[in-house]
Coordinates of C-alpha atoms in Angstrom, one line a residue:
X27 CA 7.3 -0.3 17.0
X28 CA 7.0 1.4 13.6
X29 CA 7.1 -1.0 10.4
X30 CA 10.3 0.6 9.2
X31 CA 12.0 -0.2 12.4
X32 CA 10.7 -3.7 12.4
X33 CA 12.3 -4.2 8.8
X34 CA 15.6 -2.8 9.9
X35 CA 15.6 -5.1 12.9
X36 CA 15.0 -8.1 10.5
X37 CA 17.8 -7.0 8.2
X38 CA 20.3 -6.7 11.1
X39 CA 19.7 -10.2 12.0
X40 CA 21.7 -11.0 8.8
X41 CA 25.1 -12.5 9.7
X42 CA 28.2 -10.2 9.2
X43 CA 30.0 -12.6 7.2
X44 CA 32.5 -12.1 4.4
X45 CA 34.7 -9.1 4.5
X46 CA 33.7 -8.0 1.0
X47 CA 30.0 -8.0 1.9
X48 CA 30.7 -6.2 5.2
X49 CA 32.6 -3.4 3.1
X50 CA 29.8 -3.3 0.8
X51 CA 27.2 -2.9 3.5
X52 CA 29.2 -0.4 5.2
X53 CA 29.7 1.5 1.9
X54 CA 25.9 1.7 1.3
X55 CA 25.6 3.1 5.0
X56 CA 28.2 5.8 4.6
X57 CA 26.8 7.0 1.1
X58 CA 23.3 7.4 2.8
X59 CA 24.3 8.4 6.4
X60 CA 24.1 12.0 7.7
X61 CA 27.8 13.0 6.9
X62 CA 30.5 11.2 5.0
X63 CA 33.6 13.2 3.7
X64 CA 37.2 13.3 4.3
X65 CA 37.0 14.9 7.6
X66 CA 34.2 13.0 9.3
X67 CA 31.9 10.1 8.9
X68 CA 28.7 10.6 11.1
X69 CA 25.9 7.8 11.2
X70 CA 22.8 8.6 13.1
X71 CA 20.3 6.0 13.9
X72 CA 17.4 5.2 16.5
X73 CA 17.5 1.4 15.5
X74 CA 18.7 -0.6 18.4
X75 CA 19.8 -3.5 16.3
X76 CA 21.8 -1.3 13.9
X77 CA 23.4 0.4 17.0
X78 CA 24.6 -3.1 17.9
X79 CA 25.6 -4.1 14.4
X80 CA 27.7 -1.1 13.3
X81 CA 30.9 -1.5 15.5
X82 CA 30.9 -5.2 14.4
X83 CA 30.4 -4.4 10.9
X84 CA 33.1 -1.6 10.6
X85 CA 35.7 -3.8 12.5
X86 CA 35.0 -6.6 10.0
X87 CA 35.0 -4.2 7.0
X88 CA 37.9 -1.9 7.8
X89 CA 39.5 -3.2 11.2
X90 CA 38.6 0.4 12.7
X91 CA 36.5 1.4 15.5
X92 CA 34.4 4.5 15.8
X93 CA 35.8 7.5 17.7
X94 CA 32.6 8.1 19.4
X95 CA 29.8 5.8 20.3
X96 CA 26.1 6.9 21.0
X97 CA 25.0 6.8 24.7
X98 CA 23.2 3.7 25.7
X99 CA 19.4 3.8 25.7
X100 CA 16.5 4.4 23.3
X101 CA 16.3 7.3 21.0
X102 CA 18.7 8.6 18.2
X103 CA 22.4 8.2 18.7
X104 CA 25.6 9.1 16.6
X105 CA 28.5 7.1 15.6
X106 CA 31.5 9.1 14.8
X107 CA 34.8 8.7 12.8
X108 CA 37.2 11.8 12.6
X109 CA 40.6 10.3 12.9
X110 CA 42.3 10.9 9.5
X111 CA 44.0 7.4 9.5
X112 CA 40.6 5.6 10.0
X113 CA 38.9 7.7 7.4
X114 CA 41.7 7.1 4.9
X115 CA 41.4 3.5 5.4
X116 CA 37.7 3.7 4.6
X117 CA 38.2 5.8 1.5
X118 CA 41.0 3.5 0.4
X119 CA 38.8 0.5 0.6
X120 CA 36.4 1.9 -2.0
X121 CA 39.2 3.5 -4.2
X122 CA 37.5 7.0 -3.3
X123 CA 39.6 10.1 -4.1
X124 CA 41.3 11.6 -0.8
X125 CA 40.0 15.0 -1.9
X126 CA 37.3 16.9 -0.2
X127 CA 36.3 18.7 -3.4
X128 CA 35.6 15.4 -5.2
X129 CA 31.9 14.5 -5.4
X130 CA 31.0 11.1 -4.0
X131 CA 30.0 8.2 -6.5
X132 CA 29.0 4.6 -6.3
X133 CA 32.1 2.6 -7.3
X134 CA 30.3 -0.3 -9.3
X135 CA 33.5 -2.2 -9.5
X136 CA 33.3 -2.9 -5.8
X137 CA 29.9 -4.4 -6.4
X138 CA 30.2 -6.9 -9.2
X139 CA 29.3 -10.0 -7.2
X140 CA 25.5 -10.2 -6.6
X141 CA 26.0 -10.9 -2.8
X142 CA 28.0 -7.7 -2.4
X143 CA 25.2 -5.7 -4.3
X144 CA 22.7 -7.2 -1.9
X145 CA 24.8 -6.2 1.0
X146 CA 25.3 -2.7 -0.3
X147 CA 21.7 -2.0 -0.9
X148 CA 20.9 -3.5 2.6
X149 CA 23.3 -0.9 3.9
X150 CA 21.6 1.9 1.8
X151 CA 18.2 1.0 3.4
X152 CA 19.4 0.8 7.0
X153 CA 21.1 4.2 6.8
X154 CA 18.8 6.2 4.3
X155 CA 15.6 4.1 4.0
X156 CA 12.1 4.0 5.3
X157 CA 8.9 2.0 4.5
X158 CA 5.2 3.0 5.3
X159 CA 3.2 0.6 7.4
X160 CA 1.5 -1.4 4.7
X161 CA -1.8 -1.1 6.5
X162 CA -1.8 2.7 5.9
X163 CA -0.2 2.7 2.4
X164 CA 2.5 1.3 0.0
X165 CA 5.8 3.5 -0.1
X166 CA 9.4 2.5 0.4
X167 CA 12.0 5.1 -0.3
X168 CA 15.9 5.8 0.1
X169 CA 17.3 9.4 0.3
X170 CA 20.7 10.6 -0.2
X171 CA 22.3 14.1 -0.3
X172 CA 25.0 13.1 -2.6
X173 CA 23.8 13.9 -6.1
X174 CA 25.8 11.4 -8.1
X175 CA 25.0 8.6 -5.8
X176 CA 21.4 9.4 -6.0
X177 CA 21.5 9.2 -9.7
X178 CA 23.7 6.0 -9.9
X179 CA 21.5 4.0 -7.5
X180 CA 18.5 3.5 -9.8
X181 CA 21.0 2.2 -12.4
X182 CA 22.2 -0.2 -9.8
X183 CA 18.8 -1.2 -8.9
X184 CA 17.7 -1.9 -12.5
X185 CA 20.7 -4.2 -12.9
X186 CA 19.3 -6.1 -9.9
X187 CA 15.9 -6.3 -11.8
X188 CA 14.0 -3.5 -10.1
X189 CA 12.3 -0.6 -11.7
X190 CA 12.4 2.4 -9.0
X191 CA 11.0 5.9 -9.3
X192 CA 13.0 9.1 -8.6
X193 CA 12.4 12.5 -7.2
X194 CA 14.1 15.4 -5.4
X195 CA 12.9 16.6 -2.1
X196 CA 14.6 19.3 0.0
X197 CA 18.1 18.8 -1.5
X198 CA 18.0 15.1 -1.3
X199 CA 17.7 12.6 -4.1
X200 CA 15.0 10.2 -3.3
X201 CA 14.7 6.6 -5.0
X202 CA 11.2 5.1 -4.2
X203 CA 8.8 2.2 -4.9
X204 CA 5.0 2.8 -4.8
X205 CA 3.5 -0.6 -5.6
X206 CA 3.1 -3.5 -2.9
X207 CA 4.5 -6.2 -5.1
X208 CA 7.6 -4.2 -5.8
X209 CA 8.0 -3.6 -2.0
X210 CA 7.4 -7.2 -1.2
X211 CA 10.2 -8.3 -3.9
X212 CA 12.6 -5.6 -2.7
X213 CA 12.3 -6.6 1.0
X214 CA 12.8 -10.3 0.1
X215 CA 15.8 -9.4 -1.8
X216 CA 17.4 -7.3 1.0
X217 CA 16.8 -10.1 3.4
X218 CA 13.7 -9.2 5.1
X219 CA 11.0 -12.0 4.0
X220 CA 8.9 -11.8 7.1
X221 CA 8.4 -8.0 6.6
X222 CA 7.7 -8.9 2.9
X223 CA 5.1 -11.3 4.0
X224 CA 3.5 -8.5 6.2
X225 CA 3.2 -6.4 3.3
X226 CA 1.5 -9.3 1.3
X227 CA -0.8 -10.0 4.3
X228 CA -1.8 -6.3 4.7
X229 CA -2.5 -6.1 0.9
X230 CA -4.8 -9.1 1.0
X231 CA -6.5 -7.6 4.3
X232 CA -6.9 -4.4 2.5
X233 CA -8.4 -5.8 -0.5
X234 CA -10.7 -8.0 1.4
X235 CA -12.1 -5.2 3.2
X236 CA -12.4 -3.0 0.2
X237 CA -14.2 -5.9 -1.4
X238 CA -16.5 -6.4 1.5
X239 CA -17.1 -2.5 1.7
X240 CA -18.1 -2.5 -1.9
X241 CA -20.4 -5.4 -1.5
X242 CA -21.9 -3.9 1.5
X243 CA -22.4 -0.5 -0.3
X244 CA -23.9 -2.5 -3.4
X245 CA -26.3 -4.5 -1.2
X246 CA -27.2 -1.2 0.5
X247 CA -28.0 0.4 -2.7
X248 CA -30.0 -2.6 -3.9
X249 CA -31.8 -2.6 -0.7
X250 CA -32.8 1.2 -0.9
X251 CA -34.0 0.4 -4.6
X252 CA -36.0 -2.4 -3.5
X253 CA -37.7 -0.4 -0.6
X254 CA -38.4 2.5 -3.0
X255 CA -39.9 0.1 -5.5
X256 CA -42.0 -1.7 -2.8
X257 CA -43.4 1.7 -1.5
X258 CA -44.3 2.8 -5.0
X259 CA -46.3 -0.6 -5.7
X260 CA -48.0 -0.3 -2.5
X261 CA -49.2 3.2 -3.2
X262 CA -50.3 2.0 -6.5
X263 CA -52.4 -0.9 -5.0
X264 CA -53.8 1.4 -2.5
X265 CA -55.1 3.8 -5.3
X266 CA -56.6 0.8 -6.9
X267 CA -58.3 -0.2 -3.6
X268 CA -59.8 3.3 -3.2
X269 CA -61.0 3.2 -6.9
X270 CA -62.7 -0.1 -6.0
X271 CA -60.9 -1.7 -8.9
X272 CA -58.7 -4.2 -7.0
X273 CA -61.4 -7.0 -6.9
X274 CA -62.2 -6.5 -10.5
X275 CA -58.5 -7.4 -11.5
X276 CA -57.4 -10.6 -13.3
X277 CA -56.2 -13.4 -11.0
X278 CA -52.5 -12.9 -11.8
X279 CA -52.6 -9.2 -11.2
X280 CA -54.8 -9.7 -8.1
X281 CA -52.2 -12.4 -6.9
X282 CA -49.4 -9.8 -7.4
X283 CA -51.1 -7.0 -5.5
X284 CA -51.9 -9.6 -2.7
X285 CA -48.4 -10.7 -2.4
X286 CA -46.9 -7.4 -2.4
X287 CA -49.3 -6.0 0.5
X288 CA -48.3 -9.2 2.5
X289 CA -44.6 -9.1 1.9
X290 CA -43.6 -5.4 1.5
X291 CA -40.0 -6.1 2.6
X292 CA -39.4 -8.9 -0.3
X293 CA -37.7 -8.0 -3.7
X294 CA -39.4 -8.9 -7.0
X295 CA -37.3 -12.2 -7.2
X296 CA -38.6 -13.3 -3.8
X297 CA -42.1 -12.4 -4.6
X298 CA -41.9 -14.2 -8.0
X299 CA -41.1 -17.4 -6.1
X300 CA -44.2 -17.1 -3.8
X301 CA -46.5 -17.0 -6.9
X302 CA -48.7 -20.2 -7.6
X303 CA -47.1 -21.4 -9.9
X304 CA -43.8 -19.5 -9.3
X305 CA -42.9 -17.0 -12.1
X306 CA -39.8 -15.3 -13.1
X307 CA -38.8 -11.9 -12.0
X308 CA -39.4 -10.3 -15.3
X309 CA -43.0 -11.8 -15.3
X310 CA -43.7 -10.4 -12.0
X311 CA -42.3 -7.0 -13.0
X312 CA -44.7 -7.0 -16.0
X313 CA -47.5 -7.5 -13.8
X314 CA -46.4 -4.7 -11.4
X315 CA -46.1 -2.4 -14.4
X316 CA -49.7 -3.2 -15.5
X317 CA -50.9 -2.5 -11.9
X318 CA -49.3 0.9 -12.3
X319 CA -50.9 1.5 -15.7
X320 CA -54.3 0.5 -14.3
X321 CA -53.9 2.9 -11.3
X322 CA -53.1 5.7 -13.6
X323 CA -56.1 5.2 -15.8
X324 CA -58.1 5.0 -12.5
X325 CA -57.1 8.4 -11.5
X326 CA -58.1 10.0 -14.8
X327 CA -61.9 9.7 -14.4
X328 CA -61.5 11.2 -10.9
X329 CA -59.5 14.1 -12.2
X330 CA -62.0 14.9 -14.7
X331 CA -64.8 14.9 -12.2
X332 CA -62.8 17.3 -10.0
X333 CA -62.3 19.5 -12.9
X334 CA -65.8 19.6 -13.8
X335 CA -66.8 20.2 -10.4
X336 CA -64.7 23.2 -10.2

C-alpha cells in the first residue's frame, strides 16, 4: 500500500465526535474534492477507510445521506449528492451563498476553535492531499481547483504555526511542504503520529546510508591514494637497488625501504608504527621523500652516460 494511503487510513481511525468537528472535516473534504457547487457534490476516493467514514461523517455533520454510493470493492469510487435540499443543508451549515456564480471561500468564522481547524485540515488532506514515500523523497501537498480556497488555505496554515509553499499546476492551486521535519509536524498535527514516525525513521535511515556511503567513498579514495603512493615508493626503491645504492643508505632510510618492500599494502601511519623505535607518520614521510630525491640523483649520471654514448 502506498504511503499516502497508509496516512489516510490512519487519519480515518480518528473518531467522528463533535458535530462541529464533523462539519469542519466535511467542509475540508468538500472544498478539495472533485466537484462542489449548488448542483452537485462529488467526492472520489480509492481509500477504503475514507469510503467507510464518509457516510458516517456526513450524517453526523448534516443529517444527510449520499444520493449515490460507490460500488463495493477496491479502486476509485464516487460519492454523490445532487438533491437540492441536501445541498442546501450543506451550504447553509457553512453560511455559503446559494448562488452558482459565487466563488467558494473558506469561512474562517466556522474554524475559530483549534479542534475544528484540525478537523478541517484533516478533511483537506483526505480529499486533496498526498505525501511521497519518505524513502524516496519528502513532499506533502494539497491541491484544489477553487482559486480563493487555494489562496486562503496557506493563511490558515500559518495561523496554525506552519509555513507552507505555494504553486499553480494544471489549473489547480497546490500548497505543499518539502522538508521532512515540516511533514512530520504536520502529520502529527492532523492525527497521524505513526506515519510521522515513519517519516522520521526513514530520514534517519537515509541519513545513515548517506553517511556510510560518504565514508566508504572517502575510505576508497584514501585507499587509492595509499596504493598509488606505495607503488611510487616501491618504484623508487627498485631504482635505488638497480643503481646499487640501497645498501649504502643510512640506517633510517634503509629501514624505511625495507619496511615498504615487506609491507606494500600498509599506509604510512601503519609503516611508521613498525619502525624500531616507532616514528611519526611525518617522520617516515620525510624519509620516503629523501629516497625519492636519492633515486632521482641516481638516475642523472646514467642519463648523462646514455647521452654521451649516443
